[in-house]
Amino acid sequence: MVALALAQNFSGMGKKVLLIEGDIRRRVIGQYLGQSPKEGLLSVLSGERPLSDLVVHDEGVGADVLIGEKTSANAADIFSSESFARLLAEAKREYDLIVLDTPPVLVVPDARIIAQNADVILFAVKWDSTSKSQVEEALRMFESVNQRVSGLILNLISPKGMKRYGYGG
C-alpha cells in the first residue's frame, strides 16, 4: 500500500511514474488494482517481451505498473541480475520516478539486493508492532550492503493509540 500511495502521490504532482512489484513471492499489487496480466516483470527480465508491452497504466493510481509473475526462480538471483539493472536503466530514461515495492527486510534478502539499485530507500515501520530491535536490525542489514536508509515511514498508525500519547486531536 505504501508503494501504491507513493506512486499515486508523485503522479498527482505531474511526474511520470513506474511502480515495479519487487515482492514476487507475495504478489498483491495486481490484486489491489484489479489487474491480472499473464506476463510482467519476469517476461521483461528474460527478454521475452519489452517493458513497453507489459506495463499497465492504472487510472486510479495515475501511474504505470509492472506486475510481478509467479516463479520458482530464486528472487535474490533475479534482482541481482544484469537484466534487472538494465531494466532499471531503461525505465529511468522513460520515467521521472520508479517506485520499487519490496518484501520485508527481515524476512528475505530481496529488499537489500534491490536497494543496491535504488537512489532512495524508504523504510516502512508498522505502528505498535515492529519492535525497536527489529528496526535496528533491519537498518544494520541495509548498512551491511553499504546502503543508507533515506527515510522512515510510520505505517498503520492507530488513532486510539495516538490518544494515549496525547496526539489524538
Short mmCIF file of N, CA and C in Angstrom, two decimals:
data_model
loop_
_atom_site.label_atom_id
_atom_site.label_comp_id
_atom_site.label_asym_id
_atom_site.label_seq_id
_atom_site.Cartn_x
_atom_site.Cartn_y
_atom_site.Cartn_z
N MET A 1 0.82 -1.20 0.00
CA MET A 1 0.00 0.00 0.00
C MET A 1 0.87 1.26 0.00
N VAL A 2 1.98 1.21 0.70
CA VAL A 2 2.87 2.37 0.74
C VAL A 2 3.41 2.68 -0.65
N ALA A 3 3.81 1.64 -1.38
CA ALA A 3 4.34 1.85 -2.73
C ALA A 3 3.26 2.43 -3.65
N LEU A 4 2.04 1.92 -3.53
CA LEU A 4 0.94 2.46 -4.33
C LEU A 4 0.68 3.92 -3.98
N ALA A 5 0.69 4.24 -2.70
CA ALA A 5 0.45 5.62 -2.27
C ALA A 5 1.55 6.55 -2.78
N LEU A 6 2.80 6.11 -2.71
CA LEU A 6 3.91 6.93 -3.23
C LEU A 6 3.74 7.17 -4.73
N ALA A 7 3.44 6.10 -5.47
CA ALA A 7 3.25 6.25 -6.91
C ALA A 7 2.11 7.21 -7.21
N GLN A 8 1.02 7.08 -6.49
CA GLN A 8 -0.14 7.96 -6.71
C GLN A 8 0.20 9.41 -6.37
N ASN A 9 0.88 9.63 -5.27
CA ASN A 9 1.24 11.00 -4.88
C ASN A 9 2.15 11.67 -5.90
N PHE A 10 3.16 10.95 -6.35
CA PHE A 10 4.07 11.55 -7.32
C PHE A 10 3.41 11.76 -8.67
N SER A 11 2.56 10.83 -9.09
CA SER A 11 1.87 11.05 -10.36
C SER A 11 0.89 12.22 -10.23
N GLY A 12 0.33 12.41 -9.04
CA GLY A 12 -0.54 13.56 -8.80
C GLY A 12 0.20 14.89 -8.88
N MET A 13 1.52 14.83 -8.72
CA MET A 13 2.35 16.04 -8.84
C MET A 13 2.86 16.22 -10.26
N GLY A 14 2.31 15.42 -11.17
CA GLY A 14 2.68 15.58 -12.57
C GLY A 14 3.89 14.77 -13.01
N LYS A 15 4.37 13.88 -12.18
CA LYS A 15 5.52 13.04 -12.53
C LYS A 15 5.05 11.80 -13.29
N LYS A 16 5.87 11.36 -14.22
CA LYS A 16 5.62 10.10 -14.92
C LYS A 16 6.25 9.00 -14.07
N VAL A 17 5.40 8.11 -13.52
CA VAL A 17 5.84 7.15 -12.51
C VAL A 17 5.65 5.71 -12.99
N LEU A 18 6.64 4.88 -12.67
CA LEU A 18 6.55 3.44 -12.88
C LEU A 18 6.65 2.76 -11.52
N LEU A 19 5.67 1.95 -11.20
CA LEU A 19 5.69 1.14 -9.99
C LEU A 19 6.04 -0.28 -10.39
N ILE A 20 7.11 -0.83 -9.80
CA ILE A 20 7.53 -2.20 -10.09
C ILE A 20 7.28 -3.06 -8.86
N GLU A 21 6.56 -4.15 -9.07
CA GLU A 21 6.29 -5.09 -7.97
C GLU A 21 7.52 -5.97 -7.77
N GLY A 22 8.29 -5.65 -6.74
CA GLY A 22 9.51 -6.39 -6.43
C GLY A 22 9.31 -7.47 -5.39
N ASP A 23 8.11 -7.58 -4.85
CA ASP A 23 7.82 -8.67 -3.91
C ASP A 23 7.14 -9.77 -4.74
N ILE A 24 7.96 -10.60 -5.39
CA ILE A 24 7.41 -11.58 -6.32
C ILE A 24 6.95 -12.85 -5.62
N ARG A 25 7.20 -12.98 -4.33
CA ARG A 25 6.68 -14.12 -3.59
C ARG A 25 5.22 -13.88 -3.19
N ARG A 26 4.93 -12.68 -2.76
CA ARG A 26 3.59 -12.31 -2.30
C ARG A 26 3.05 -11.22 -3.22
N ARG A 27 2.73 -11.58 -4.40
CA ARG A 27 2.31 -10.62 -5.43
C ARG A 27 0.88 -10.15 -5.13
N VAL A 28 0.75 -8.90 -4.69
CA VAL A 28 -0.58 -8.38 -4.32
C VAL A 28 -0.96 -7.12 -5.09
N ILE A 29 -0.02 -6.48 -5.75
CA ILE A 29 -0.32 -5.22 -6.43
C ILE A 29 -1.38 -5.43 -7.50
N GLY A 30 -1.26 -6.49 -8.27
CA GLY A 30 -2.27 -6.79 -9.29
C GLY A 30 -3.65 -6.97 -8.68
N GLN A 31 -3.70 -7.62 -7.52
CA GLN A 31 -4.98 -7.82 -6.83
C GLN A 31 -5.55 -6.48 -6.38
N TYR A 32 -4.71 -5.63 -5.81
CA TYR A 32 -5.17 -4.31 -5.35
C TYR A 32 -5.75 -3.50 -6.51
N LEU A 33 -5.14 -3.64 -7.67
CA LEU A 33 -5.54 -2.83 -8.82
C LEU A 33 -6.57 -3.52 -9.72
N GLY A 34 -6.89 -4.76 -9.40
CA GLY A 34 -7.82 -5.49 -10.24
C GLY A 34 -7.22 -5.86 -11.59
N GLN A 35 -5.90 -6.00 -11.62
CA GLN A 35 -5.18 -6.34 -12.85
C GLN A 35 -4.59 -7.74 -12.69
N SER A 36 -4.68 -8.56 -13.70
CA SER A 36 -4.05 -9.88 -13.63
C SER A 36 -3.44 -10.26 -14.97
N PRO A 37 -2.43 -9.49 -15.40
CA PRO A 37 -1.80 -9.84 -16.67
C PRO A 37 -1.07 -11.18 -16.56
N LYS A 38 -1.00 -11.88 -17.65
CA LYS A 38 -0.33 -13.19 -17.67
C LYS A 38 1.19 -13.03 -17.64
N GLU A 39 1.68 -11.89 -18.12
CA GLU A 39 3.11 -11.63 -18.16
C GLU A 39 3.41 -10.32 -17.46
N GLY A 40 4.64 -10.20 -16.98
CA GLY A 40 5.03 -8.98 -16.29
C GLY A 40 6.54 -8.91 -16.15
N LEU A 41 6.99 -8.62 -14.94
CA LEU A 41 8.40 -8.36 -14.64
C LEU A 41 9.33 -9.44 -15.19
N LEU A 42 9.04 -10.69 -14.94
CA LEU A 42 9.96 -11.76 -15.35
C LEU A 42 10.05 -11.90 -16.87
N SER A 43 8.96 -11.63 -17.55
CA SER A 43 8.99 -11.68 -19.02
C SER A 43 9.86 -10.57 -19.59
N VAL A 44 9.88 -9.43 -18.92
CA VAL A 44 10.76 -8.33 -19.35
C VAL A 44 12.21 -8.70 -19.06
N LEU A 45 12.46 -9.22 -17.86
CA LEU A 45 13.84 -9.55 -17.48
C LEU A 45 14.41 -10.67 -18.34
N SER A 46 13.58 -11.60 -18.78
CA SER A 46 14.06 -12.71 -19.61
C SER A 46 14.29 -12.27 -21.06
N GLY A 47 13.79 -11.08 -21.42
CA GLY A 47 13.94 -10.59 -22.78
C GLY A 47 12.83 -11.07 -23.71
N GLU A 48 11.85 -11.80 -23.16
CA GLU A 48 10.74 -12.30 -23.99
C GLU A 48 9.88 -11.16 -24.53
N ARG A 49 9.70 -10.13 -23.71
CA ARG A 49 8.83 -9.00 -24.10
C ARG A 49 9.47 -7.69 -23.63
N PRO A 50 9.27 -6.61 -24.38
CA PRO A 50 9.80 -5.32 -23.94
C PRO A 50 8.95 -4.71 -22.82
N LEU A 51 9.55 -3.87 -22.04
CA LEU A 51 8.88 -3.18 -20.94
C LEU A 51 7.61 -2.48 -21.42
N SER A 52 7.71 -1.80 -22.54
CA SER A 52 6.58 -1.01 -23.05
C SER A 52 5.35 -1.88 -23.32
N ASP A 53 5.54 -3.17 -23.63
CA ASP A 53 4.41 -4.07 -23.89
C ASP A 53 3.72 -4.53 -22.61
N LEU A 54 4.44 -4.53 -21.49
CA LEU A 54 3.91 -5.19 -20.30
C LEU A 54 3.53 -4.26 -19.15
N VAL A 55 3.86 -2.98 -19.26
CA VAL A 55 3.38 -2.07 -18.21
C VAL A 55 1.89 -1.85 -18.43
N VAL A 56 1.17 -1.75 -17.34
CA VAL A 56 -0.25 -1.42 -17.42
C VAL A 56 -0.43 -0.07 -16.74
N HIS A 57 -1.21 0.78 -17.37
CA HIS A 57 -1.46 2.09 -16.76
C HIS A 57 -2.71 1.96 -15.90
N ASP A 58 -2.59 2.35 -14.65
CA ASP A 58 -3.74 2.32 -13.75
C ASP A 58 -4.22 3.75 -13.54
N GLU A 59 -5.45 4.01 -13.97
CA GLU A 59 -6.02 5.35 -13.87
C GLU A 59 -6.18 5.80 -12.42
N GLY A 60 -6.55 4.88 -11.53
CA GLY A 60 -6.73 5.24 -10.11
C GLY A 60 -5.45 5.71 -9.46
N VAL A 61 -4.36 5.05 -9.79
CA VAL A 61 -3.05 5.43 -9.24
C VAL A 61 -2.44 6.54 -10.08
N GLY A 62 -2.76 6.54 -11.36
CA GLY A 62 -2.20 7.55 -12.26
C GLY A 62 -0.79 7.22 -12.70
N ALA A 63 -0.41 5.95 -12.57
CA ALA A 63 0.96 5.55 -12.88
C ALA A 63 0.95 4.26 -13.70
N ASP A 64 2.08 3.99 -14.32
CA ASP A 64 2.29 2.71 -14.98
C ASP A 64 2.76 1.71 -13.94
N VAL A 65 2.37 0.45 -14.13
CA VAL A 65 2.70 -0.60 -13.16
C VAL A 65 3.25 -1.80 -13.91
N LEU A 66 4.34 -2.36 -13.40
CA LEU A 66 4.90 -3.61 -13.91
C LEU A 66 4.70 -4.64 -12.82
N ILE A 67 3.77 -5.55 -13.05
CA ILE A 67 3.36 -6.53 -12.04
C ILE A 67 4.30 -7.73 -12.08
N GLY A 68 4.56 -8.29 -10.90
CA GLY A 68 5.41 -9.48 -10.80
C GLY A 68 4.70 -10.71 -11.31
N GLU A 69 5.48 -11.75 -11.55
CA GLU A 69 4.94 -13.02 -12.02
C GLU A 69 5.36 -14.12 -11.07
N LYS A 70 4.55 -15.16 -11.03
CA LYS A 70 4.88 -16.33 -10.22
C LYS A 70 6.10 -17.02 -10.82
N THR A 71 7.01 -17.45 -9.96
CA THR A 71 8.22 -18.11 -10.44
C THR A 71 8.75 -19.04 -9.37
N SER A 72 9.50 -20.01 -9.80
CA SER A 72 10.21 -20.88 -8.86
C SER A 72 11.67 -20.46 -8.76
N ALA A 73 12.06 -19.48 -9.55
CA ALA A 73 13.43 -18.98 -9.54
C ALA A 73 13.72 -18.26 -8.22
N ASN A 74 14.97 -18.22 -7.85
CA ASN A 74 15.40 -17.53 -6.64
C ASN A 74 15.29 -16.03 -6.86
N ALA A 75 14.49 -15.37 -6.02
CA ALA A 75 14.28 -13.93 -6.17
C ALA A 75 15.58 -13.14 -6.04
N ALA A 76 16.47 -13.58 -5.16
CA ALA A 76 17.74 -12.87 -4.98
C ALA A 76 18.54 -12.90 -6.28
N ASP A 77 18.51 -14.02 -6.98
CA ASP A 77 19.22 -14.12 -8.26
C ASP A 77 18.59 -13.19 -9.30
N ILE A 78 17.27 -13.13 -9.30
CA ILE A 78 16.56 -12.28 -10.26
C ILE A 78 16.94 -10.81 -10.07
N PHE A 79 16.94 -10.34 -8.81
CA PHE A 79 17.17 -8.91 -8.56
C PHE A 79 18.64 -8.52 -8.53
N SER A 80 19.52 -9.50 -8.49
CA SER A 80 20.95 -9.17 -8.58
C SER A 80 21.46 -9.36 -10.00
N SER A 81 20.57 -9.68 -10.92
CA SER A 81 20.96 -9.95 -12.30
C SER A 81 21.26 -8.66 -13.08
N GLU A 82 22.03 -8.84 -14.14
CA GLU A 82 22.33 -7.75 -15.05
C GLU A 82 21.05 -7.28 -15.75
N SER A 83 20.14 -8.20 -16.02
CA SER A 83 18.90 -7.83 -16.71
C SER A 83 18.04 -6.91 -15.85
N PHE A 84 18.07 -7.09 -14.52
CA PHE A 84 17.31 -6.18 -13.65
C PHE A 84 17.94 -4.79 -13.68
N ALA A 85 19.26 -4.72 -13.63
CA ALA A 85 19.94 -3.42 -13.72
C ALA A 85 19.64 -2.74 -15.06
N ARG A 86 19.61 -3.52 -16.14
CA ARG A 86 19.29 -2.95 -17.47
C ARG A 86 17.84 -2.45 -17.51
N LEU A 87 16.92 -3.21 -16.91
CA LEU A 87 15.52 -2.79 -16.85
C LEU A 87 15.41 -1.43 -16.16
N LEU A 88 16.08 -1.29 -15.04
CA LEU A 88 16.00 -0.01 -14.31
C LEU A 88 16.63 1.12 -15.11
N ALA A 89 17.72 0.85 -15.79
CA ALA A 89 18.35 1.89 -16.62
C ALA A 89 17.41 2.32 -17.74
N GLU A 90 16.74 1.35 -18.36
CA GLU A 90 15.77 1.67 -19.41
C GLU A 90 14.61 2.48 -18.84
N ALA A 91 14.10 2.05 -17.70
CA ALA A 91 12.96 2.73 -17.08
C ALA A 91 13.32 4.17 -16.68
N LYS A 92 14.55 4.38 -16.23
CA LYS A 92 14.97 5.74 -15.85
C LYS A 92 14.97 6.69 -17.04
N ARG A 93 15.15 6.16 -18.23
CA ARG A 93 15.10 7.01 -19.42
C ARG A 93 13.66 7.40 -19.76
N GLU A 94 12.70 6.58 -19.40
CA GLU A 94 11.29 6.80 -19.74
C GLU A 94 10.47 7.49 -18.65
N TYR A 95 10.88 7.32 -17.40
CA TYR A 95 10.06 7.77 -16.27
C TYR A 95 10.81 8.77 -15.40
N ASP A 96 10.05 9.66 -14.78
CA ASP A 96 10.63 10.61 -13.83
C ASP A 96 10.98 9.92 -12.51
N LEU A 97 10.18 8.91 -12.17
CA LEU A 97 10.34 8.25 -10.87
C LEU A 97 9.96 6.79 -10.99
N ILE A 98 10.76 5.93 -10.35
CA ILE A 98 10.47 4.50 -10.29
C ILE A 98 10.30 4.13 -8.83
N VAL A 99 9.16 3.53 -8.50
CA VAL A 99 8.90 3.06 -7.15
C VAL A 99 9.02 1.54 -7.18
N LEU A 100 9.91 1.01 -6.34
CA LEU A 100 10.14 -0.43 -6.27
C LEU A 100 9.54 -0.96 -4.96
N ASP A 101 8.52 -1.76 -5.06
CA ASP A 101 7.93 -2.39 -3.89
C ASP A 101 8.78 -3.62 -3.56
N THR A 102 9.06 -3.84 -2.28
CA THR A 102 9.89 -4.98 -1.88
C THR A 102 9.24 -5.76 -0.74
N PRO A 103 9.69 -6.98 -0.54
CA PRO A 103 9.22 -7.73 0.64
C PRO A 103 9.88 -7.17 1.90
N PRO A 104 9.42 -7.61 3.08
CA PRO A 104 10.01 -7.14 4.33
C PRO A 104 11.51 -7.42 4.41
N VAL A 105 12.22 -6.49 5.00
CA VAL A 105 13.69 -6.56 5.08
C VAL A 105 14.16 -7.75 5.90
N LEU A 106 13.51 -8.03 7.00
CA LEU A 106 13.99 -9.07 7.90
C LEU A 106 13.64 -10.49 7.44
N VAL A 107 12.78 -10.63 6.46
CA VAL A 107 12.30 -11.95 6.06
C VAL A 107 13.18 -12.59 5.00
N VAL A 108 13.51 -11.84 3.95
CA VAL A 108 14.31 -12.35 2.84
C VAL A 108 15.30 -11.25 2.41
N PRO A 109 16.36 -11.60 1.68
CA PRO A 109 17.37 -10.60 1.31
C PRO A 109 16.97 -9.68 0.15
N ASP A 110 15.83 -9.89 -0.47
CA ASP A 110 15.46 -9.17 -1.69
C ASP A 110 15.53 -7.65 -1.54
N ALA A 111 15.01 -7.12 -0.43
CA ALA A 111 14.99 -5.66 -0.25
C ALA A 111 16.41 -5.09 -0.25
N ARG A 112 17.33 -5.78 0.39
CA ARG A 112 18.72 -5.31 0.43
C ARG A 112 19.36 -5.39 -0.96
N ILE A 113 18.99 -6.42 -1.71
CA ILE A 113 19.54 -6.56 -3.08
C ILE A 113 18.97 -5.48 -3.99
N ILE A 114 17.66 -5.30 -3.94
CA ILE A 114 17.01 -4.27 -4.75
C ILE A 114 17.54 -2.89 -4.38
N ALA A 115 17.79 -2.66 -3.09
CA ALA A 115 18.28 -1.36 -2.61
C ALA A 115 19.59 -0.95 -3.27
N GLN A 116 20.37 -1.91 -3.69
CA GLN A 116 21.65 -1.59 -4.32
C GLN A 116 21.47 -0.91 -5.67
N ASN A 117 20.26 -0.95 -6.21
CA ASN A 117 19.94 -0.26 -7.47
C ASN A 117 19.07 0.96 -7.26
N ALA A 118 18.81 1.32 -6.02
CA ALA A 118 17.89 2.42 -5.72
C ALA A 118 18.64 3.71 -5.41
N ASP A 119 18.01 4.83 -5.74
CA ASP A 119 18.57 6.14 -5.41
C ASP A 119 18.17 6.56 -4.00
N VAL A 120 16.98 6.14 -3.57
CA VAL A 120 16.44 6.50 -2.26
C VAL A 120 15.80 5.26 -1.66
N ILE A 121 16.02 5.05 -0.37
CA ILE A 121 15.41 3.91 0.33
C ILE A 121 14.52 4.45 1.43
N LEU A 122 13.24 4.10 1.36
CA LEU A 122 12.28 4.45 2.40
C LEU A 122 11.91 3.16 3.12
N PHE A 123 11.98 3.19 4.43
CA PHE A 123 11.77 2.00 5.25
C PHE A 123 10.46 2.17 6.02
N ALA A 124 9.51 1.28 5.76
CA ALA A 124 8.20 1.34 6.43
C ALA A 124 8.23 0.52 7.70
N VAL A 125 7.71 1.13 8.77
CA VAL A 125 7.66 0.50 10.09
C VAL A 125 6.20 0.49 10.54
N LYS A 126 5.71 -0.68 10.93
CA LYS A 126 4.32 -0.80 11.36
C LYS A 126 4.16 -0.31 12.79
N TRP A 127 3.25 0.65 12.97
CA TRP A 127 2.95 1.25 14.28
C TRP A 127 2.65 0.17 15.32
N ASP A 128 3.27 0.30 16.48
CA ASP A 128 2.96 -0.52 17.66
C ASP A 128 3.08 -2.02 17.38
N SER A 129 3.88 -2.37 16.38
CA SER A 129 4.04 -3.78 16.05
C SER A 129 5.51 -4.12 15.82
N THR A 130 6.20 -3.29 15.06
CA THR A 130 7.61 -3.51 14.80
C THR A 130 8.41 -3.03 16.01
N SER A 131 9.22 -3.92 16.57
CA SER A 131 9.98 -3.55 17.78
C SER A 131 11.19 -2.70 17.41
N LYS A 132 11.69 -2.01 18.41
CA LYS A 132 12.89 -1.19 18.21
C LYS A 132 14.05 -2.06 17.76
N SER A 133 14.19 -3.25 18.33
CA SER A 133 15.30 -4.13 17.94
C SER A 133 15.15 -4.60 16.49
N GLN A 134 13.91 -4.81 16.03
CA GLN A 134 13.70 -5.18 14.64
C GLN A 134 14.08 -4.04 13.69
N VAL A 135 13.73 -2.83 14.06
CA VAL A 135 14.09 -1.66 13.24
C VAL A 135 15.61 -1.54 13.19
N GLU A 136 16.26 -1.64 14.35
CA GLU A 136 17.72 -1.54 14.39
C GLU A 136 18.39 -2.63 13.56
N GLU A 137 17.87 -3.86 13.65
CA GLU A 137 18.44 -4.97 12.87
C GLU A 137 18.25 -4.73 11.38
N ALA A 138 17.08 -4.27 10.97
CA ALA A 138 16.83 -4.00 9.56
C ALA A 138 17.77 -2.91 9.05
N LEU A 139 17.96 -1.86 9.83
CA LEU A 139 18.87 -0.78 9.43
C LEU A 139 20.30 -1.31 9.32
N ARG A 140 20.71 -2.18 10.25
CA ARG A 140 22.04 -2.81 10.17
C ARG A 140 22.18 -3.64 8.89
N MET A 141 21.09 -4.32 8.53
CA MET A 141 21.14 -5.14 7.30
C MET A 141 21.38 -4.27 6.07
N PHE A 142 20.73 -3.10 6.01
CA PHE A 142 20.99 -2.20 4.88
C PHE A 142 22.43 -1.71 4.93
N GLU A 143 22.93 -1.37 6.12
CA GLU A 143 24.32 -0.91 6.25
C GLU A 143 25.30 -2.00 5.82
N SER A 144 24.95 -3.27 6.06
CA SER A 144 25.84 -4.38 5.71
C SER A 144 26.08 -4.48 4.21
N VAL A 145 25.19 -3.90 3.42
CA VAL A 145 25.38 -3.88 1.96
C VAL A 145 25.65 -2.46 1.47
N ASN A 146 26.14 -1.63 2.39
CA ASN A 146 26.54 -0.25 2.09
C ASN A 146 25.40 0.59 1.54
N GLN A 147 24.20 0.37 2.07
CA GLN A 147 23.04 1.16 1.67
C GLN A 147 22.52 1.92 2.89
N ARG A 148 22.19 3.16 2.67
CA ARG A 148 21.71 4.02 3.75
C ARG A 148 20.23 4.30 3.54
N VAL A 149 19.46 4.08 4.60
CA VAL A 149 18.03 4.37 4.54
C VAL A 149 17.86 5.89 4.56
N SER A 150 17.11 6.40 3.59
CA SER A 150 16.91 7.84 3.44
C SER A 150 15.80 8.37 4.33
N GLY A 151 14.82 7.52 4.65
CA GLY A 151 13.71 7.97 5.47
C GLY A 151 12.90 6.81 6.00
N LEU A 152 12.16 7.08 7.05
CA LEU A 152 11.28 6.09 7.67
C LEU A 152 9.83 6.49 7.48
N ILE A 153 8.98 5.50 7.27
CA ILE A 153 7.55 5.72 7.16
C ILE A 153 6.89 4.98 8.31
N LEU A 154 6.16 5.69 9.14
CA LEU A 154 5.40 5.05 10.22
C LEU A 154 4.04 4.71 9.65
N ASN A 155 3.75 3.42 9.58
CA ASN A 155 2.62 2.89 8.84
C ASN A 155 1.56 2.32 9.78
N LEU A 156 0.31 2.39 9.37
CA LEU A 156 -0.82 1.79 10.09
C LEU A 156 -0.94 2.34 11.51
N ILE A 157 -0.86 3.64 11.63
CA ILE A 157 -0.96 4.29 12.93
C ILE A 157 -2.38 4.13 13.49
N SER A 158 -2.47 3.85 14.77
CA SER A 158 -3.76 3.68 15.43
C SER A 158 -4.20 5.01 16.04
N PRO A 159 -5.34 5.56 15.58
CA PRO A 159 -5.83 6.81 16.18
C PRO A 159 -6.08 6.67 17.69
N LYS A 160 -6.59 5.51 18.12
CA LYS A 160 -6.80 5.30 19.57
C LYS A 160 -5.47 5.29 20.30
N GLY A 161 -4.48 4.66 19.70
CA GLY A 161 -3.16 4.62 20.30
C GLY A 161 -2.54 5.99 20.40
N MET A 162 -2.77 6.83 19.41
CA MET A 162 -2.22 8.18 19.45
C MET A 162 -2.83 8.98 20.59
N LYS A 163 -4.08 8.73 20.91
CA LYS A 163 -4.74 9.44 22.02
C LYS A 163 -4.02 9.15 23.34
N ARG A 164 -3.51 7.93 23.48
CA ARG A 164 -2.76 7.57 24.70
C ARG A 164 -1.55 8.48 24.88
N TYR A 165 -0.99 8.94 23.77
CA TYR A 165 0.21 9.78 23.83
C TYR A 165 -0.13 11.27 23.79
N GLY A 166 -1.41 11.60 23.74
CA GLY A 166 -1.81 13.00 23.73
C GLY A 166 -1.84 13.61 22.35
N TYR A 167 -1.83 12.80 21.30
CA TYR A 167 -1.84 13.32 19.92
C TYR A 167 -3.15 13.01 19.22
N GLY A 168 -4.22 12.72 19.94
CA GLY A 168 -5.48 12.30 19.33
C GLY A 168 -6.24 13.39 18.61
N GLY A 169 -5.99 14.66 18.94
CA GLY A 169 -6.75 15.77 18.32
C GLY A 169 -6.19 16.15 16.99
#
